PDB file of C-alpha atoms in Angstrom:
ATOM      1  CA  SER A   1       8.436 -13.422 -12.709  1.00 79.00           C
ATOM      2  CA  GLN A   2       5.988 -12.944  -9.906  1.00 80.00           C
ATOM      3  CA  THR A   3       2.398 -11.861 -10.440  1.00 91.00           C
ATOM      4  CA  ILE A   4      -0.504 -11.285  -8.109  1.00 94.00           C
ATOM      5  CA  HIS A   5      -4.127 -11.800  -9.031  1.00 95.00           C
ATOM      6  CA  GLN A   6      -7.311 -10.636  -7.373  1.00 97.00           C
ATOM      7  CA  TRP A   7     -10.888 -11.366  -8.212  1.00 94.00           C
ATOM      8  CA  PRO A   8     -13.426 -10.205  -8.775  1.00 95.00           C
ATOM      9  CA  ALA A   9     -12.374  -6.788 -10.052  1.00 95.00           C
ATOM     10  CA  THR A  10     -15.658  -5.165  -9.041  1.00 96.00           C
ATOM     11  CA  LEU A  11     -18.487  -6.318  -6.834  1.00 97.00           C
ATOM     12  CA  VAL A  12     -21.835  -4.885  -5.806  1.00 98.00           C
ATOM     13  CA  GLN A  13     -23.419  -6.570  -2.813  1.00 97.00           C
ATOM     14  CA  PRO A  14     -26.474  -5.881  -0.631  1.00 98.00           C
ATOM     15  CA  VAL A  15     -26.108  -5.159   3.076  1.00 97.00           C
ATOM     16  CA  GLY A  16     -26.135  -8.372   5.078  1.00 97.00           C
ATOM     17  CA  SER A  17     -24.835 -10.569   2.277  1.00 97.00           C
ATOM     18  CA  PRO A  18     -21.632 -12.646   2.572  1.00 97.00           C
ATOM     19  CA  LEU A  19     -18.323 -11.793   0.942  1.00 97.00           C
ATOM     20  CA  SER A  20     -15.394 -13.739  -0.391  1.00 97.00           C
ATOM     21  CA  LEU A  21     -12.454 -12.074  -2.118  1.00 97.00           C
ATOM     22  CA  GLU A  22      -9.570 -14.117  -3.384  1.00 97.00           C
ATOM     23  CA  CYS A  23      -5.920 -13.299  -3.941  1.00 97.00           C
ATOM     24  CA  THR A  24      -3.276 -15.573  -5.438  1.00 97.00           C
ATOM     25  CA  VAL A  25       0.410 -15.037  -6.051  1.00 96.00           C
ATOM     26  CA  GLU A  26       2.453 -16.774  -8.735  1.00 94.00           C
ATOM     27  CA  GLY A  27       6.171 -17.195  -9.105  1.00 90.00           C
ATOM     28  CA  THR A  28       7.198 -17.160  -5.467  1.00 88.00           C
ATOM     29  CA  SER A  29       6.913 -19.367  -2.419  1.00 87.00           C
ATOM     30  CA  ASN A  30       6.060 -18.615   1.202  1.00 89.00           C
ATOM     31  CA  PRO A  31       5.373 -14.912   0.654  1.00 92.00           C
ATOM     32  CA  ASN A  32       4.069 -12.616   3.359  1.00 93.00           C
ATOM     33  CA  LEU A  33       0.563 -11.648   2.269  1.00 95.00           C
ATOM     34  CA  TYR A  34      -1.538  -8.615   3.188  1.00 95.00           C
ATOM     35  CA  TRP A  35      -5.091  -7.330   2.847  1.00 96.00           C
ATOM     36  CA  TYR A  36      -5.679  -3.575   2.780  1.00 96.00           C
ATOM     37  CA  ARG A  37      -8.809  -1.505   2.425  1.00 95.00           C
ATOM     38  CA  GLN A  38      -8.961   1.973   0.968  1.00 95.00           C
ATOM     39  CA  ALA A  39     -12.084   4.042   1.481  1.00 91.00           C
ATOM     40  CA  ALA A  40     -12.850   6.599  -1.219  1.00 87.00           C
ATOM     41  CA  GLY A  41     -10.249   9.371  -1.170  1.00 84.00           C
ATOM     42  CA  ARG A  42      -8.471   7.923   1.829  1.00 88.00           C
ATOM     43  CA  GLY A  43      -5.245   6.130   2.712  1.00 90.00           C
ATOM     44  CA  LEU A  44      -4.424   2.434   2.973  1.00 94.00           C
ATOM     45  CA  GLN A  45      -5.715   0.621   6.042  1.00 92.00           C
ATOM     46  CA  LEU A  46      -4.067  -2.716   6.821  1.00 93.00           C
ATOM     47  CA  LEU A  47      -6.700  -5.334   7.674  1.00 94.00           C
ATOM     48  CA  PHE A  48      -4.811  -8.632   7.905  1.00 94.00           C
ATOM     49  CA  TYR A  49      -1.429 -10.094   7.183  1.00 93.00           C
ATOM     50  CA  SER A  50      -0.082 -13.626   7.024  1.00 94.00           C
ATOM     51  CA  VAL A  51       3.445 -15.004   7.237  1.00 92.00           C
ATOM     52  CA  GLY A  52       2.461 -18.595   6.427  1.00 92.00           C
ATOM     53  CA  ILE A  53      -0.329 -21.096   5.861  1.00 94.00           C
ATOM     54  CA  GLY A  54      -2.952 -20.790   8.562  1.00 91.00           C
ATOM     55  CA  GLN A  55      -1.151 -17.865  10.236  1.00 93.00           C
ATOM     56  CA  ILE A  56      -3.299 -14.742  10.252  1.00 94.00           C
ATOM     57  CA  SER A  57      -2.769 -11.502  12.151  1.00 91.00           C
ATOM     58  CA  SER A  58      -5.678  -9.115  12.437  1.00 90.00           C
ATOM     59  CA  GLU A  59      -5.076  -5.395  12.567  1.00 87.00           C
ATOM     60  CA  VAL A  60      -8.629  -4.117  12.699  1.00 82.00           C
ATOM     61  CA  PRO A  61     -11.241  -6.171  14.583  1.00 64.00           C
ATOM     62  CA  GLN A  62     -14.482  -5.964  12.660  1.00 80.00           C
ATOM     63  CA  ASN A  63     -16.845  -8.177  10.720  1.00 89.00           C
ATOM     64  CA  LEU A  64     -14.142  -9.311   8.302  1.00 95.00           C
ATOM     65  CA  SER A  65     -11.948 -12.396   8.502  1.00 96.00           C
ATOM     66  CA  ALA A  66      -9.063 -13.773   6.476  1.00 97.00           C
ATOM     67  CA  SER A  67      -7.767 -17.225   5.730  1.00 97.00           C
ATOM     68  CA  ARG A  68      -4.728 -18.675   4.032  1.00 97.00           C
ATOM     69  CA  PRO A  69      -5.571 -22.220   2.977  1.00 95.00           C
ATOM     70  CA  GLN A  70      -2.581 -22.560   0.636  1.00 95.00           C
ATOM     71  CA  ASP A  71       0.864 -21.024   0.475  1.00 94.00           C
ATOM     72  CA  ARG A  72       0.024 -18.529  -2.270  1.00 94.00           C
ATOM     73  CA  GLN A  73      -3.682 -18.011  -1.622  1.00 96.00           C
ATOM     74  CA  PHE A  74      -5.206 -15.403   0.675  1.00 97.00           C
ATOM     75  CA  ILE A  75      -8.953 -15.022   1.149  1.00 97.00           C
ATOM     76  CA  LEU A  76     -10.919 -12.181   2.713  1.00 97.00           C
ATOM     77  CA  SER A  77     -14.407 -13.008   3.956  1.00 97.00           C
ATOM     78  CA  SER A  78     -17.406 -11.623   5.718  1.00 96.00           C
ATOM     79  CA  LYS A  79     -20.602 -13.305   6.889  1.00 96.00           C
ATOM     80  CA  LYS A  80     -22.688 -10.130   6.747  1.00 96.00           C
ATOM     81  CA  LEU A  81     -21.593  -7.004   4.921  1.00 96.00           C
ATOM     82  CA  LEU A  82     -22.145  -3.511   6.297  1.00 95.00           C
ATOM     83  CA  LEU A  83     -22.419  -0.274   4.332  1.00 95.00           C
ATOM     84  CA  SER A  84     -19.094   0.770   5.848  1.00 93.00           C
ATOM     85  CA  ASP A  85     -17.381  -2.213   4.202  1.00 95.00           C
ATOM     86  CA  SER A  86     -17.499  -0.467   0.836  1.00 96.00           C
ATOM     87  CA  GLY A  87     -14.085   0.368  -0.536  1.00 96.00           C
ATOM     88  CA  PHE A  88     -11.157  -0.686  -2.630  1.00 97.00           C
ATOM     89  CA  TYR A  89      -9.642  -3.930  -1.337  1.00 97.00           C
ATOM     90  CA  LEU A  90      -6.026  -4.558  -2.138  1.00 97.00           C
ATOM     91  CA  CYS A  91      -3.969  -7.681  -1.660  1.00 97.00           C
ATOM     92  CA  ALA A  92      -0.190  -7.378  -1.481  1.00 96.00           C
ATOM     93  CA  TRP A  93       2.839  -9.635  -1.122  1.00 94.00           C
ATOM     94  CA  ASN A  94       6.383  -9.086   0.125  1.00 88.00           C
ATOM     95  CA  SER A  95       9.374  -9.956  -2.003  1.00 81.00           C
ATOM     96  CA  ALA A  96      12.668 -11.203  -0.615  1.00 76.00           C
ATOM     97  CA  THR A  97      14.021  -7.652  -0.927  1.00 76.00           C
ATOM     98  CA  ASP A  98      11.302  -6.389   1.411  1.00 79.00           C
ATOM     99  CA  THR A  99       9.389  -4.726  -1.411  1.00 86.00           C
ATOM    100  CA  GLN A 100       5.620  -4.920  -1.127  1.00 90.00           C
ATOM    101  CA  TYR A 101       3.714  -5.302  -4.384  1.00 93.00           C
ATOM    102  CA  PHE A 102      -0.008  -4.718  -4.721  1.00 96.00           C
ATOM    103  CA  GLY A 103      -2.546  -6.637  -6.745  1.00 96.00           C
ATOM    104  CA  PRO A 104      -5.008  -4.871  -9.060  1.00 97.00           C
ATOM    105  CA  GLY A 105      -7.658  -4.609  -6.332  1.00 97.00           C
ATOM    106  CA  THR A 106     -11.361  -5.316  -5.923  1.00 97.00           C
ATOM    107  CA  ARG A 107     -13.777  -2.413  -5.815  1.00 97.00           C
ATOM    108  CA  LEU A 108     -16.632  -3.339  -3.461  1.00 97.00           C
ATOM    109  CA  THR A 109     -19.865  -1.391  -3.215  1.00 97.00           C
ATOM    110  CA  VAL A 110     -22.311  -2.366  -0.487  1.00 97.00           C
ATOM    111  CA  LEU A 111     -25.848  -1.073  -1.066  1.00 96.00           C
TER     112      LEU A 111
ATOM    113  CA  GLN B   1       0.673   4.436  14.299  1.00 73.00           C
ATOM    114  CA  GLN B   2       0.405   6.190  10.942  1.00 86.00           C
ATOM    115  CA  PRO B   3       3.231   8.397   9.677  1.00 92.00           C
ATOM    116  CA  VAL B   4       2.482  12.037   8.916  1.00 94.00           C
ATOM    117  CA  GLN B   5       2.820  13.205   5.333  1.00 96.00           C
ATOM    118  CA  SER B   6       3.092  16.808   4.186  1.00 95.00           C
ATOM    119  CA  PRO B   7       1.858  18.597   2.242  1.00 97.00           C
ATOM    120  CA  GLN B   8      -1.555  17.022   1.755  1.00 96.00           C
ATOM    121  CA  ALA B   9      -1.699  18.274  -1.810  1.00 97.00           C
ATOM    122  CA  VAL B  10       0.488  20.153  -4.263  1.00 98.00           C
ATOM    123  CA  ILE B  11      -0.137  21.593  -7.706  1.00 98.00           C
ATOM    124  CA  LEU B  12       2.780  21.932 -10.096  1.00 97.00           C
ATOM    125  CA  ARG B  13       3.416  23.077 -13.610  1.00 97.00           C
ATOM    126  CA  GLU B  14       5.470  20.823 -15.839  1.00 97.00           C
ATOM    127  CA  GLY B  15       9.147  21.223 -15.079  1.00 96.00           C
ATOM    128  CA  GLU B  16       8.686  22.385 -11.480  1.00 97.00           C
ATOM    129  CA  ASP B  17      10.078  20.581  -8.457  1.00 97.00           C
ATOM    130  CA  ALA B  18       8.381  19.430  -5.267  1.00 97.00           C
ATOM    131  CA  VAL B  19       9.237  17.724  -2.002  1.00 97.00           C
ATOM    132  CA  ILE B  20       6.974  15.380  -0.034  1.00 97.00           C
ATOM    133  CA  ASN B  21       7.844  14.705   3.579  1.00 96.00           C
ATOM    134  CA  CYS B  22       7.046  11.700   5.739  1.00 95.00           C
ATOM    135  CA  SER B  23       7.586  11.640   9.513  1.00 94.00           C
ATOM    136  CA  SER B  24       7.177   8.816  11.984  1.00 90.00           C
ATOM    137  CA  SER B  25       7.086   8.744  15.771  1.00 87.00           C
ATOM    138  CA  LYS B  26       8.705   5.295  15.811  1.00 83.00           C
ATOM    139  CA  ALA B  27      12.215   4.120  15.048  1.00 80.00           C
ATOM    140  CA  LEU B  28      12.324   2.888  11.453  1.00 82.00           C
ATOM    141  CA  TYR B  29      14.093   0.157   9.534  1.00 84.00           C
ATOM    142  CA  SER B  30      13.029   1.209   6.061  1.00 88.00           C
ATOM    143  CA  VAL B  31      10.661   3.516   4.197  1.00 91.00           C
ATOM    144  CA  HIS B  32       8.729   2.542   1.092  1.00 92.00           C
ATOM    145  CA  TRP B  33       7.255   4.998  -1.398  1.00 94.00           C
ATOM    146  CA  TYR B  34       4.330   4.327  -3.709  1.00 96.00           C
ATOM    147  CA  ARG B  35       2.354   6.271  -6.297  1.00 97.00           C
ATOM    148  CA  GLN B  36      -1.311   5.621  -6.971  1.00 97.00           C
ATOM    149  CA  LYS B  37      -3.170   6.839 -10.021  1.00 96.00           C
ATOM    150  CA  HIS B  38      -6.908   7.398  -9.726  1.00 92.00           C
ATOM    151  CA  GLY B  39      -8.799   4.097  -9.711  1.00 91.00           C
ATOM    152  CA  GLU B  40      -5.653   1.976  -9.792  1.00 95.00           C
ATOM    153  CA  ALA B  41      -3.559   0.052  -7.286  1.00 96.00           C
ATOM    154  CA  PRO B  42      -0.479   1.687  -5.739  1.00 96.00           C
ATOM    155  CA  VAL B  43       2.741   1.164  -7.666  1.00 95.00           C
ATOM    156  CA  PHE B  44       6.066   0.707  -5.907  1.00 93.00           C
ATOM    157  CA  LEU B  45       8.558   3.517  -6.514  1.00 92.00           C
ATOM    158  CA  MET B  46      11.469   2.837  -4.211  1.00 89.00           C
ATOM    159  CA  ILE B  47      12.615   1.602  -0.844  1.00 88.00           C
ATOM    160  CA  LEU B  48      14.972   3.477   1.439  1.00 89.00           C
ATOM    161  CA  LEU B  49      17.056   1.584   3.940  1.00 83.00           C
ATOM    162  CA  LYS B  50      18.946   3.059   6.860  1.00 74.00           C
ATOM    163  CA  GLY B  51      21.539   5.561   5.663  1.00 67.00           C
ATOM    164  CA  GLY B  52      20.563   5.125   2.042  1.00 63.00           C
ATOM    165  CA  GLU B  53      19.592   7.551  -0.666  1.00 62.00           C
ATOM    166  CA  GLN B  54      18.273   5.988  -3.793  1.00 63.00           C
ATOM    167  CA  LYS B  55      17.207   7.212  -7.208  1.00 53.00           C
ATOM    168  CA  GLY B  56      14.751   4.610  -8.308  1.00 65.00           C
ATOM    169  CA  HIS B  57      12.236   5.992 -10.700  1.00 67.00           C
ATOM    170  CA  GLU B  58      12.336   8.562 -13.518  1.00 72.00           C
ATOM    171  CA  LYS B  59      13.579  11.815 -11.957  1.00 84.00           C
ATOM    172  CA  ILE B  60      12.210  10.924  -8.560  1.00 92.00           C
ATOM    173  CA  SER B  61      14.591  10.413  -5.674  1.00 91.00           C
ATOM    174  CA  ALA B  62      14.297  10.121  -1.926  1.00 91.00           C
ATOM    175  CA  SER B  63      16.254  10.356   1.281  1.00 89.00           C
ATOM    176  CA  PHE B  64      15.885   8.713   4.664  1.00 89.00           C
ATOM    177  CA  ASN B  65      17.125  10.180   7.937  1.00 87.00           C
ATOM    178  CA  GLU B  66      16.748   7.379  10.460  1.00 84.00           C
ATOM    179  CA  LYS B  67      17.775   9.583  13.395  1.00 86.00           C
ATOM    180  CA  LYS B  68      14.968  12.022  12.681  1.00 87.00           C
ATOM    181  CA  GLN B  69      12.667   9.178  11.588  1.00 89.00           C
ATOM    182  CA  GLN B  70      11.908  11.122   8.438  1.00 91.00           C
ATOM    183  CA  SER B  71      11.944  10.501   4.723  1.00 92.00           C
ATOM    184  CA  SER B  72      11.520  12.911   1.839  1.00 93.00           C
ATOM    185  CA  LEU B  73      10.560  12.261  -1.776  1.00 95.00           C
ATOM    186  CA  TYR B  74      11.898  14.670  -4.397  1.00 94.00           C
ATOM    187  CA  LEU B  75      10.048  15.202  -7.661  1.00 95.00           C
ATOM    188  CA  THR B  76      12.429  16.890 -10.074  1.00 93.00           C
ATOM    189  CA  ALA B  77      11.436  18.549 -13.359  1.00 94.00           C
ATOM    190  CA  SER B  78       7.931  17.169 -12.962  1.00 95.00           C
ATOM    191  CA  GLN B  79       6.104  15.611 -15.875  1.00 95.00           C
ATOM    192  CA  LEU B  80       2.376  15.146 -16.433  1.00 96.00           C
ATOM    193  CA  SER B  81       2.841  11.459 -15.634  1.00 95.00           C
ATOM    194  CA  TYR B  82       3.902  12.341 -12.084  1.00 96.00           C
ATOM    195  CA  SER B  83       0.318  13.203 -11.176  1.00 97.00           C
ATOM    196  CA  GLY B  84      -1.185  10.905  -8.572  1.00 97.00           C
ATOM    197  CA  THR B  85      -1.250  10.285  -4.848  1.00 97.00           C
ATOM    198  CA  TYR B  86       2.050   9.455  -3.185  1.00 97.00           C
ATOM    199  CA  PHE B  87       2.150   7.300  -0.077  1.00 96.00           C
ATOM    200  CA  CYS B  88       5.026   6.626   2.271  1.00 94.00           C
ATOM    201  CA  GLY B  89       5.099   3.334   4.127  1.00 91.00           C
ATOM    202  CA  PRO B  90       7.611   3.146   6.977  1.00 86.00           C
ATOM    203  CA  ARG B  91       8.543  -0.223   8.458  1.00 85.00           C
ATOM    204  CA  ARG B  92       9.982  -0.935  11.871  1.00 80.00           C
ATOM    205  CA  SER B  93      12.700  -3.546  12.231  1.00 73.00           C
ATOM    206  CA  ASN B  94      10.619  -5.940  14.320  1.00 71.00           C
ATOM    207  CA  ASP B  95       7.573  -5.740  12.118  1.00 75.00           C
ATOM    208  CA  TYR B  96       6.316  -7.461   9.010  1.00 78.00           C
ATOM    209  CA  LYS B  97       3.993  -4.661   8.063  1.00 85.00           C
ATOM    210  CA  LEU B  98       4.041  -1.148   6.667  1.00 86.00           C
ATOM    211  CA  SER B  99       2.096   1.753   8.140  1.00 87.00           C
ATOM    212  CA  PHE B 100       0.965   4.037   5.356  1.00 90.00           C
ATOM    213  CA  GLY B 101       0.478   7.768   5.583  1.00 87.00           C
ATOM    214  CA  ALA B 102      -2.664   9.539   4.392  1.00 91.00           C
ATOM    215  CA  GLY B 103      -1.005  10.382   1.092  1.00 95.00           C
ATOM    216  CA  THR B 104      -0.004  13.504  -0.831  1.00 97.00           C
ATOM    217  CA  THR B 105      -1.943  14.308  -3.971  1.00 97.00           C
ATOM    218  CA  VAL B 106       0.242  15.730  -6.722  1.00 98.00           C
ATOM    219  CA  THR B 107      -1.295  17.431  -9.741  1.00 98.00           C
ATOM    220  CA  VAL B 108       0.995  18.393 -12.599  1.00 97.00           C
ATOM    221  CA  ARG B 109      -0.420  20.784 -15.182  1.00 97.00           C
ATOM    222  CA  ALA B 110       0.843  21.627 -18.630  1.00 95.00           C
TER     223      ALA B 110
END
């Protein structure tokens, strides 16, 4: 069966520090992968998605970037965090039946 | 463009029914529904394809009217476990991504 992992689960970072969040999927190959952010009490904002290694589409231009160095690995990065980057970051993958499954998420607090 | 969900919030007593609506301004290929409990990731409930009505989860069902670009989620005989925020995620046929609504918060009380 397929599983999706994200780490870390929680993170507290100072403003201006770098960020690296990792997402990996097991049990499937060549999945579409997605990064979402959810501000407190808000909806799901799509940040990036990828249909293959090295292929990244950006939905929201800001100080975040994404990379897909391997088929089942998706990384979200920032060189300098802002206060507004705080939120719940969710990675998701698409199954062959077009169902999108979410990982457990990373809760990021920027102070 | 985000779909519009209504109502924003609903409070139910156990056993009551509710309907959550999701409308899009774009032609749709499918609509996905998710439920999110506080502090947790969204959990997939069901997917509606063109012309389909599907009962996928507990006593929760949904419909999809592709001509009106609308989908509705029906919570029947609600249980305490139905509490959470429900999101619809429509997808267009030429798109790899979902556009999620702002969510509908459902509170079920004993």
